[in-house]
PDB file of C-alpha atoms and ligand atoms in Angstrom:
ATOM      1  CA  MET E  22      49.256  36.169  87.792  1.00  0.00           C
ATOM      2  CA  LYS E  23      51.146  37.446  85.112  1.00  0.00           C
ATOM      3  CA  LEU E  24      52.520  35.235  82.448  1.00  0.00           C
ATOM      4  CA  TRP E  25      55.639  36.306  80.504  1.00  0.00           C
ATOM      5  CA  TYR E  26      56.520  34.973  77.503  1.00  0.00           C
ATOM      6  CA  GLU E  27      58.993  35.166  74.562  1.00  0.00           C
ATOM      7  CA  THR E  28      57.176  36.096  70.994  1.00  0.00           C
ATOM      8  CA  PRO E  29      57.973  32.773  69.466  1.00  0.00           C
ATOM      9  CA  TYR E  30      55.773  31.084  72.156  1.00  0.00           C
ATOM     10  CA  THR E  31      52.979  33.061  71.728  1.00  0.00           C
ATOM     11  CA  LYS E  32      50.877  29.914  70.946  1.00  0.00           C
ATOM     12  CA  GLN E  33      52.148  28.103  74.082  1.00  0.00           C
ATOM     13  CA  ALA E  34      51.345  30.810  76.372  1.00  0.00           C
ATOM     14  CA  GLN E  35      47.653  31.340  74.896  1.00  0.00           C
ATOM     15  CA  GLN E  36      46.899  27.928  75.440  1.00  0.00           C
ATOM     16  CA  LEU E  37      48.295  27.595  78.823  1.00  0.00           C
ATOM     17  CA  SER E  38      46.409  30.934  79.735  1.00  0.00           C
ATOM     18  CA  GLU E  39      42.886  28.863  78.594  1.00  0.00           C
ATOM     19  CA  ARG E  40      44.015  25.730  80.573  1.00  0.00           C
ATOM     20  CA  LEU E  41      44.904  27.871  83.677  1.00  0.00           C
ATOM     21  CA  ALA E  42      41.409  29.779  83.505  1.00  0.00           C
ATOM     22  CA  GLU E  43      39.390  26.578  83.356  1.00  0.00           C
ATOM     23  CA  ARG E  44      41.152  25.620  86.580  1.00  0.00           C
ATOM     24  CA  GLY E  45      40.099  28.936  88.112  1.00  0.00           C
ATOM     25  CA  VAL E  46      43.462  31.016  87.160  1.00  0.00           C
ATOM     26  CA  GLN E  47      43.265  34.289  85.740  1.00  0.00           C
ATOM     27  CA  ILE E  48      46.342  35.053  83.616  1.00  0.00           C
ATOM     28  CA  ASP E  49      47.667  38.464  82.661  1.00  0.00           C
ATOM     29  CA  LEU E  50      49.610  37.652  79.487  1.00  0.00           C
ATOM     30  CA  GLN E  51      52.648  39.847  78.948  1.00  0.00           C
ATOM     31  CA  CYS E  52      54.924  39.437  75.764  1.00  0.00           C
ATOM     32  CA  THR E  53      58.666  40.129  76.103  1.00  0.00           C
ATOM     33  CA  ASP E  54      61.857  39.918  73.471  1.00  0.00           C
ATOM     34  CA  LYS E  55      63.904  37.975  75.944  1.00  0.00           C
ATOM     35  CA  ILE E  56      63.567  36.539  79.276  1.00  0.00           C
ATOM     36  CA  ASN E  57      66.898  36.061  80.855  1.00  0.00           C
ATOM     37  CA  ALA E  58      68.612  36.468  84.452  1.00  0.00           C
ATOM     38  CA  LYS E  59      68.664  40.322  84.459  1.00  0.00           C
ATOM     39  CA  PHE E  60      64.738  40.208  83.229  1.00  0.00           C
ATOM     40  CA  LEU E  61      64.106  37.991  86.156  1.00  0.00           C
ATOM     41  CA  ARG E  62      65.678  40.034  88.699  1.00  0.00           C
ATOM     42  CA  LEU E  63      64.057  43.461  86.974  1.00  0.00           C
ATOM     43  CA  HIS E  64      60.556  41.464  87.626  1.00  0.00           C
ATOM     44  CA  PRO E  65      60.710  39.956  91.200  1.00  0.00           C
ATOM     45  CA  GLU E  66      56.966  39.394  91.651  1.00  0.00           C
ATOM     46  CA  LEU E  67      55.496  35.409  91.371  1.00  0.00           C
ATOM     47  CA  ALA E  68      54.707  34.989  87.867  1.00  0.00           C
ATOM     48  CA  LEU E  69      55.164  32.124  84.903  1.00  0.00           C
ATOM     49  CA  ILE E  70      57.203  32.140  82.180  1.00  0.00           C
ATOM     50  CA  VAL E  71      56.911  30.431  78.805  1.00  0.00           C
ATOM     51  CA  ASP E  72      60.131  30.208  77.001  1.00  0.00           C
ATOM     52  CA  GLY E  73      62.467  27.625  75.326  1.00  0.00           C
ATOM     53  CA  ALA E  74      62.664  25.576  78.685  1.00  0.00           C
ATOM     54  CA  GLY E  75      58.666  25.183  78.522  1.00  0.00           C
ATOM     55  CA  VAL E  76      56.703  26.359  81.489  1.00  0.00           C
ATOM     56  CA  SER E  77      58.426  27.627  84.661  1.00  0.00           C
ATOM     57  CA  LEU E  78      57.356  29.578  87.990  1.00  0.00           C
ATOM     58  CA  THR E  79      59.554  32.590  88.700  1.00  0.00           C
ATOM     59  CA  ALA E  80      60.012  34.838  91.881  1.00  0.00           C
ATOM     60  CA  GLN E  81      62.568  37.134  93.329  1.00  0.00           C
ATOM     61  CA  GLY E  82      65.257  36.425  90.268  1.00  0.00           C
ATOM     62  CA  MET E  83      64.705  32.542  90.622  1.00  0.00           C
ATOM     63  CA  LYS E  84      62.903  30.209  88.143  1.00  0.00           C
ATOM     64  CA  MET E  85      61.915  26.530  88.649  1.00  0.00           C
ATOM     65  CA  GLN E  86      60.246  23.655  86.837  1.00  0.00           C
ATOM     66  CA  PRO E  87      59.385  20.099  87.761  1.00  0.00           C
ATOM     67  CA  ASP E  88      62.270  19.405  85.424  1.00  0.00           C
ATOM     68  CA  TRP E  89      62.014  15.875  85.198  1.00  0.00           C
ATOM     69  CA  LYS E  90      64.734  15.648  82.705  1.00  0.00           C
ATOM     70  CA  ALA E  91      67.340  16.550  85.238  1.00  0.00           C
ATOM     71  CA  GLU E  92      66.059  13.522  87.413  1.00  0.00           C
ATOM     72  CA  THR E  93      67.249  10.922  84.786  1.00  0.00           C
ATOM     73  CA  GLY E  94      70.635  10.370  86.392  1.00  0.00           C
ATOM     74  CA  ARG E  95      69.226   9.579  89.521  1.00  0.00           C
ATOM     75  CA  LEU E  96      66.783   7.435  88.330  1.00  0.00           C
ATOM     76  CA  LYS E  97      69.124   5.278  86.100  1.00  0.00           C
ATOM     77  CA  ARG E  98      71.362   4.667  89.132  1.00  0.00           C
ATOM     78  CA  ALA E  99      68.173   3.985  91.628  1.00  0.00           C
ATOM     79  CA  SER E 100      68.205   0.878  93.093  1.00  0.00           C
ATOM     80  CA  LEU E 101      66.108  -0.867  96.061  1.00  0.00           C
ATOM     81  CA  LYS E 102      69.293  -0.570  98.287  1.00  0.00           C
ATOM     82  CA  SER E 103      69.798   3.200  97.619  1.00  0.00           C
ATOM     83  CA  GLU E 104      66.119   4.121  97.715  1.00  0.00           C
ATOM     84  CA  MET E 105      64.611   4.034 100.927  1.00  0.00           C
ATOM     85  CA  LEU E 106      61.653   5.363  99.677  1.00  0.00           C
ATOM     86  CA  ALA E 107      61.161   2.499  96.830  1.00  0.00           C
ATOM     87  CA  ARG E 108      61.723  -0.202  99.756  1.00  0.00           C
ATOM     88  CA  ALA E 109      59.146   1.650 101.946  1.00  0.00           C
ATOM     89  CA  CYS E 110      56.633   1.575  99.124  1.00  0.00           C
ATOM     90  CA  GLN E 111      57.556  -1.844  97.789  1.00  0.00           C
ATOM     91  CA  ALA E 112      57.641   0.031  94.347  1.00  0.00           C
ATOM     92  CA  ASN E 113      59.378  -3.000  92.673  1.00  0.00           C
ATOM     93  CA  ASP E 114      56.486  -5.258  93.290  1.00  0.00           C
ATOM     94  CA  SER E 115      54.475  -2.965  90.886  1.00  0.00           C
ATOM     95  CA  PRO E 116      51.844  -1.835  93.297  1.00  0.00           C
ATOM     96  CA  THR E 117      49.203   0.301  92.360  1.00  0.00           C
ATOM     97  CA  LEU E 118      49.743   3.618  94.399  1.00  0.00           C
ATOM     98  CA  ILE E 119      48.401   6.761  94.825  1.00  0.00           C
ATOM     99  CA  ASP E 120      50.387   9.484  95.408  1.00  0.00           C
ATOM    100  CA  ALA E 121      48.382  11.966  96.989  1.00  0.00           C
ATOM    101  CA  THR E 122      50.549  15.039  97.207  1.00  0.00           C
ATOM    102  CA  ALA E 123      52.406  15.473  93.952  1.00  0.00           C
ATOM    103  CA  GLY E 124      54.274  18.528  94.353  1.00  0.00           C
ATOM    104  CA  LEU E 125      57.058  18.581  91.584  1.00  0.00           C
ATOM    105  CA  GLY E 126      56.227  14.924  90.904  1.00  0.00           C
ATOM    106  CA  HIS E 127      59.893  13.683  91.789  1.00  0.00           C
ATOM    107  CA  ASP E 128      59.521  11.034  94.311  1.00  0.00           C
ATOM    108  CA  THR E 129      56.682   9.651  91.917  1.00  0.00           C
ATOM    109  CA  LEU E 130      59.103   9.375  89.034  1.00  0.00           C
ATOM    110  CA  LEU E 131      61.318   7.311  91.140  1.00  0.00           C
ATOM    111  CA  MET E 132      58.255   4.851  91.876  1.00  0.00           C
ATOM    112  CA  ALA E 133      57.344   4.618  88.606  1.00  0.00           C
ATOM    113  CA  LYS E 134      60.987   3.690  87.391  1.00  0.00           C
ATOM    114  CA  PHE E 135      60.975   0.857  89.801  1.00  0.00           C
ATOM    115  CA  GLY E 136      57.227  -0.029  88.156  1.00  0.00           C
ATOM    116  CA  ALA E 137      54.631   1.416  90.497  1.00  0.00           C
ATOM    117  CA  LYS E 138      51.534   1.993  88.639  1.00  0.00           C
ATOM    118  CA  ILE E 139      50.773   5.700  89.974  1.00  0.00           C
ATOM    119  CA  THR E 140      47.913   8.137  90.356  1.00  0.00           C
ATOM    120  CA  LEU E 141      49.634  11.304  90.958  1.00  0.00           C
ATOM    121  CA  VAL E 142      47.099  13.696  92.732  1.00  0.00           C
ATOM    122  CA  GLU E 143      47.735  17.607  92.983  1.00  0.00           C
ATOM    123  CA  ARG E 144      45.535  20.017  94.222  1.00  0.00           C
ATOM    124  CA  HIS E 145      47.119  23.325  93.038  1.00  0.00           C
ATOM    125  CA  PRO E 146      46.285  24.675  89.793  1.00  0.00           C
ATOM    126  CA  ILE E 147      49.587  26.131  88.871  1.00  0.00           C
ATOM    127  CA  LEU E 148      51.718  23.276  90.220  1.00  0.00           C
ATOM    128  CA  TYR E 149      49.398  21.000  88.438  1.00  0.00           C
ATOM    129  CA  THR E 150      49.741  22.976  85.153  1.00  0.00           C
ATOM    130  CA  LEU E 151      53.639  22.678  85.445  1.00  0.00           C
ATOM    131  CA  LEU E 152      53.240  18.761  86.243  1.00  0.00           C
ATOM    132  CA  GLU E 153      51.102  18.548  83.314  1.00  0.00           C
ATOM    133  CA  SER E 154      53.772  20.370  81.150  1.00  0.00           C
ATOM    134  CA  ALA E 155      56.598  18.414  82.590  1.00  0.00           C
ATOM    135  CA  TYR E 156      54.539  15.131  81.855  1.00  0.00           C
ATOM    136  CA  GLN E 157      54.354  16.264  78.243  1.00  0.00           C
ATOM    137  CA  GLN E 158      58.059  16.938  77.932  1.00  0.00           C
ATOM    138  CA  ALA E 159      58.830  13.602  79.512  1.00  0.00           C
ATOM    139  CA  GLN E 160      56.810  11.479  76.918  1.00  0.00           C
ATOM    140  CA  GLN E 161      59.171  13.040  74.342  1.00  0.00           C
ATOM    141  CA  ASP E 162      62.364  11.521  75.905  1.00  0.00           C
ATOM    142  CA  THR E 163      63.280   7.996  75.128  1.00  0.00           C
ATOM    143  CA  PHE E 164      64.275   7.157  78.723  1.00  0.00           C
ATOM    144  CA  LEU E 165      61.485   9.175  80.532  1.00  0.00           C
ATOM    145  CA  ALA E 166      58.748   8.246  78.174  1.00  0.00           C
ATOM    146  CA  ASN E 167      59.227   4.480  79.603  1.00  0.00           C
ATOM    147  CA  VAL E 168      58.911   5.928  83.197  1.00  0.00           C
ATOM    148  CA  VAL E 169      55.830   8.215  82.865  1.00  0.00           C
ATOM    149  CA  GLN E 170      53.584   5.572  81.328  1.00  0.00           C
ATOM    150  CA  ASN E 171      53.120   4.339  84.759  1.00  0.00           C
ATOM    151  CA  ILE E 172      51.815   7.779  85.670  1.00  0.00           C
ATOM    152  CA  THR E 173      48.276   9.446  85.834  1.00  0.00           C
ATOM    153  CA  LEU E 174      47.798  12.910  86.668  1.00  0.00           C
ATOM    154  CA  VAL E 175      44.545  13.876  88.491  1.00  0.00           C
ATOM    155  CA  PHE E 176      43.746  17.405  89.376  1.00  0.00           C
ATOM    156  CA  ALA E 177      41.949  17.017  92.664  1.00  0.00           C
ATOM    157  CA  ASP E 178      42.002  17.504  96.453  1.00  0.00           C
ATOM    158  CA  SER E 179      43.255  14.246  97.717  1.00  0.00           C
ATOM    159  CA  ALA E 180      40.771  14.639 100.863  1.00  0.00           C
ATOM    160  CA  GLU E 181      37.940  14.328  98.438  1.00  0.00           C
ATOM    161  CA  TYR E 182      39.649  12.012  95.886  1.00  0.00           C
ATOM    162  CA  LEU E 183      40.527   9.579  98.570  1.00  0.00           C
ATOM    163  CA  GLN E 184      36.990   9.337  99.887  1.00  0.00           C
ATOM    164  CA  GLN E 185      35.848   8.042  96.336  1.00  0.00           C
ATOM    165  CA  ALA E 186      38.765   5.900  94.955  1.00  0.00           C
ATOM    166  CA  SER E 187      39.091   2.302  94.406  1.00  0.00           C
ATOM    167  CA  ALA E 188      40.983   0.351  96.709  1.00  0.00           C
ATOM    168  CA  VAL E 189      44.873   0.636  96.002  1.00  0.00           C
ATOM    169  CA  ASP E 190      48.195  -1.150  97.322  1.00  0.00           C
ATOM    170  CA  VAL E 191      49.905   1.890  98.612  1.00  0.00           C
ATOM    171  CA  VAL E 192      49.011   5.529  99.289  1.00  0.00           C
ATOM    172  CA  TYR E 193      52.145   7.872  99.660  1.00  0.00           C
ATOM    173  CA  LEU E 194      51.874  11.263 101.633  1.00  0.00           C
ATOM    174  CA  ASP E 195      54.530  13.922 101.476  1.00  0.00           C
ATOM    175  CA  PRO E 196      52.486  17.212 102.766  1.00  0.00           C
ATOM    176  CA  MET E 197      54.148  20.261 103.399  1.00  0.00           C
ATOM    177  CA  PHE E 198      56.100  20.897 106.326  1.00  0.00           C
ATOM    178  CA  PRO E 199      57.139  24.177 107.253  1.00  0.00           C
ATOM    179  CA  GLN E 200      60.708  24.802 106.211  1.00  0.00           C
ATOM    180  CA  ARG E 201      63.274  25.836 108.375  1.00  0.00           C
ATOM    181  CA  GLU E 202      66.578  25.067 106.480  1.00  0.00           C
ATOM    182  CA  LYS E 203      67.213  27.617 103.749  1.00  0.00           C
ATOM    183  CA  THR E 204      70.838  26.343 102.389  1.00  0.00           C
ATOM    184  CA  ALA E 205      70.083  22.575 100.806  1.00  0.00           C
ATOM    185  CA  GLN E 206      69.860  22.184  96.975  1.00  0.00           C
ATOM    186  CA  VAL E 207      66.157  22.101  97.282  1.00  0.00           C
ATOM    187  CA  LYS E 208      65.979  25.804  98.262  1.00  0.00           C
ATOM    188  CA  LYS E 209      65.249  27.545  95.290  1.00  0.00           C
ATOM    189  CA  GLN E 210      62.654  24.977  94.241  1.00  0.00           C
ATOM    190  CA  MET E 211      61.299  25.178  97.804  1.00  0.00           C
ATOM    191  CA  GLN E 212      61.172  28.703  98.374  1.00  0.00           C
ATOM    192  CA  LEU E 213      59.386  28.956  95.397  1.00  0.00           C
ATOM    193  CA  LEU E 214      56.867  26.171  96.203  1.00  0.00           C
ATOM    194  CA  HIS E 215      56.681  28.473  99.691  1.00  0.00           C
ATOM    195  CA  MET E 216      55.646  31.254  97.988  1.00  0.00           C
ATOM    196  CA  LEU E 217      53.078  29.825  95.446  1.00  0.00           C
ATOM    197  CA  LEU E 218      51.276  27.633  98.338  1.00  0.00           C
ATOM    198  CA  PRO E 219      49.848  29.161 101.496  1.00  0.00           C
ATOM    199  CA  GLU E 220      52.325  30.598 103.882  1.00  0.00           C
ATOM    200  CA  ASP E 221      53.285  28.467 107.051  1.00  0.00           C
ATOM    201  CA  GLY E 222      50.916  29.468 109.728  1.00  0.00           C
ATOM    202  CA  GLU E 223      48.092  28.466 107.330  1.00  0.00           C
ATOM    203  CA  MET E 224      49.527  25.683 105.468  1.00  0.00           C
ATOM    204  CA  ASP E 225      47.226  22.624 105.585  1.00  0.00           C
ATOM    205  CA  LEU E 226      49.657  20.338 107.068  1.00  0.00           C
ATOM    206  CA  GLY E 227      47.562  17.103 105.676  1.00  0.00           C
ATOM    207  CA  ASP E 228      46.930  15.702 109.011  1.00  0.00           C
ATOM    208  CA  GLN E 229      43.323  14.453 107.766  1.00  0.00           C
ATOM    209  CA  LEU E 230      44.778  12.757 104.638  1.00  0.00           C
ATOM    210  CA  LEU E 231      46.359   9.873 106.802  1.00  0.00           C
ATOM    211  CA  GLU E 232      42.728   8.708 107.640  1.00  0.00           C
ATOM    212  CA  HIS E 233      41.632   8.780 104.294  1.00  0.00           C
ATOM    213  CA  ALA E 234      44.346   7.022 103.237  1.00  0.00           C
ATOM    214  CA  LYS E 235      44.100   4.212 105.332  1.00  0.00           C
ATOM    215  CA  LYS E 236      40.782   3.595 104.378  1.00  0.00           C
ATOM    216  CA  VAL E 237      41.975   3.056 100.773  1.00  0.00           C
ATOM    217  CA  ALA E 238      45.286   1.113 100.998  1.00  0.00           C
ATOM    218  CA  GLN E 239      46.884  -1.677 103.154  1.00  0.00           C
ATOM    219  CA  ARG E 240      50.201   0.522 103.015  1.00  0.00           C
ATOM    220  CA  VAL E 241      50.320   3.841 103.715  1.00  0.00           C
ATOM    221  CA  ILE E 242      53.720   5.682 103.684  1.00  0.00           C
ATOM    222  CA  VAL E 243      54.373   9.228 105.157  1.00  0.00           C
ATOM    223  CA  LYS E 244      57.690  11.237 104.719  1.00  0.00           C
ATOM    224  CA  ARG E 245      58.679  13.593 107.187  1.00  0.00           C
ATOM    225  CA  PRO E 246      61.842  15.333 107.932  1.00  0.00           C
ATOM    226  CA  ARG E 247      63.802  13.142 110.282  1.00  0.00           C
ATOM    227  CA  TYR E 248      62.982  14.613 113.584  1.00  0.00           C
ATOM    228  CA  ALA E 249      59.467  15.921 112.565  1.00  0.00           C
ATOM    229  CA  VAL E 250      56.389  14.979 114.798  1.00  0.00           C
ATOM    230  CA  PHE E 251      54.015  12.294 113.541  1.00  0.00           C
ATOM    231  CA  LEU E 252      51.513  13.043 110.980  1.00  0.00           C
ATOM    232  CA  ASN E 253      48.361  13.539 112.797  1.00  0.00           C
ATOM    233  CA  ASP E 254      50.248  12.617 115.754  1.00  0.00           C
ATOM    234  CA  GLU E 255      49.799   8.880 114.893  1.00  0.00           C
ATOM    235  CA  PRO E 256      52.700   6.548 115.600  1.00  0.00           C
ATOM    236  CA  PRO E 257      53.524   4.389 112.499  1.00  0.00           C
ATOM    237  CA  GLN E 258      54.171   0.963 112.947  1.00  0.00           C
ATOM    238  CA  HIS E 259      57.624   0.860 111.057  1.00  0.00           C
ATOM    239  CA  GLN E 260      59.964   3.743 110.344  1.00  0.00           C
ATOM    240  CA  TRP E 261      62.726   4.122 107.603  1.00  0.00           C
ATOM    241  CA  LEU E 262      65.185   6.352 108.366  1.00  0.00           C
ATOM    242  CA  GLY E 263      67.539   8.535 106.259  1.00  0.00           C
ATOM    243  CA  ASP E 264      69.860  11.377 107.354  1.00  0.00           C
ATOM    244  CA  ALA E 265      67.509  14.280 106.568  1.00  0.00           C
ATOM    245  CA  CYS E 266      64.183  12.614 106.312  1.00  0.00           C
ATOM    246  CA  ARG E 267      62.306   9.357 107.366  1.00  0.00           C
ATOM    247  CA  PHE E 268      59.422   7.214 105.970  1.00  0.00           C
ATOM    248  CA  ASP E 269      56.862   6.401 108.600  1.00  0.00           C
ATOM    249  CA  GLY E 270      54.757   3.154 107.515  1.00  0.00           C
ATOM    250  CA  TYR E 271      51.069   2.492 108.684  1.00  0.00           C
ATOM    251  CA  PHE E 272      49.724  -0.990 107.604  1.00  0.00           C
ATOM    252  CA  GLN E 273      46.293  -2.088 107.768  1.00  0.00           C
TER     253      GLN E 273
HETATM  254  C1  SAM K 303      56.028  18.896  99.960  1.00  0.00           C
HETATM  255  S1  SAM K 303      55.005  19.004  98.298  1.00  0.00           S
HETATM  256  C2  SAM K 303      55.262  17.070  97.675  1.00  0.00           C
HETATM  257  C3  SAM K 303      56.789  16.824  97.084  1.00  0.00           C
HETATM  258  C4  SAM K 303      56.568  15.595  96.229  1.00  0.00           C
HETATM  259  N1  SAM K 303      56.850  14.563  97.276  1.00  0.00           N
HETATM  260  C5  SAM K 303      57.688  15.819  95.436  1.00  0.00           C
HETATM  261  O1  SAM K 303      58.611  14.723  95.177  1.00  0.00           O
HETATM  262  O2  SAM K 303      58.120  16.306  94.732  1.00  0.00           O
HETATM  263  C6  SAM K 303      53.405  18.510  99.096  1.00  0.00           C
HETATM  264  C7  SAM K 303      52.299  19.000  97.629  1.00  0.00           C
HETATM  265  O3  SAM K 303      51.153  18.417  98.176  1.00  0.00           O
HETATM  266  C8  SAM K 303      50.231  18.965  97.758  1.00  0.00           C
HETATM  267  N2  SAM K 303      48.996  18.958  98.540  1.00  0.00           N
HETATM  268  C9  SAM K 303      48.800  19.115  99.819  1.00  0.00           C
HETATM  269  N3  SAM K 303      47.983  18.768 100.402  1.00  0.00           N
HETATM  270  C10 SAM K 303      47.131  18.256  99.172  1.00  0.00           C
HETATM  271  C11 SAM K 303      45.611  17.664  99.167  1.00  0.00           C
HETATM  272  N4  SAM K 303      45.005  17.533  99.992  1.00  0.00           N
HETATM  273  N5  SAM K 303      45.386  17.059  97.623  1.00  0.00           N
HETATM  274  C12 SAM K 303      46.355  17.398  96.536  1.00  0.00           C
HETATM  275  N6  SAM K 303      47.607  17.979  97.036  1.00  0.00           N
HETATM  276  C13 SAM K 303      47.988  18.339  98.090  1.00  0.00           C
HETATM  277  C14 SAM K 303      50.791  20.413  97.889  1.00  0.00           C
HETATM  278  O4  SAM K 303      49.923  21.205  97.020  1.00  0.00           O
HETATM  279  C15 SAM K 303      52.128  20.390  97.211  1.00  0.00           C
HETATM  280  O5  SAM K 303      52.405  20.575  95.823  1.00  0.00           O
END
């Protein structure tokens, strides 16, 4: 995969390329003067970028990164009443929690803000590297540093990780679900995620994770689109329903 970088960020680009190589991704480093909207339009293929904003993924003129800083407003406003996810995971009881499908880490940030002690697992090497960069940036931020101290990143496949993990209070699962809507705010980030991760037809929908999770935790919470089928066709014991999504609860 190509990694475009602006000259002042040569060192960061090289370090990133080495880290990705250790994770099995071969990087083709490409230096350029300026990475701006025009540049992105002229280079529509899926690639990584290193510039003043850190590391991002780009394709078809779009650019995205986990951007945990942008979550600050929501995190500051978040209350148990407003956040169904925090209620479902009982995040304010400081549970030990494995988020086995990290993605951009936004759900984890919210639970960490409530005090959950989180192991955040992601198997995709590029996504994991983006998360690592978001984590390092968050450590430099006065508000986010307190939140991310509750998070430990793990680069692994959860199907394997969960089989050797010690018992925790909660496992949280949010596997990919084939994307039908193209218009929400999520669109840019999700479109890029779908380009990076396997296509819908072959996408691992995470069914087997539920069985592994139930062996590790008393409480397993699964995020689904509101009208989606149950994970692994297993009806939950309880549901928390929102407008666009729901949380299915499995209790041991
Ligand atoms: C829908 S995203 C999760 C979004 C996340 N909840 C958030 O707030 O950003 C699903 C993520 O789970 C990851 N994933 C799926 N199966 C996995 C597995 N077996 N082990 C680790 N990560 C997995 C995918 O690579 C993808 O990044």
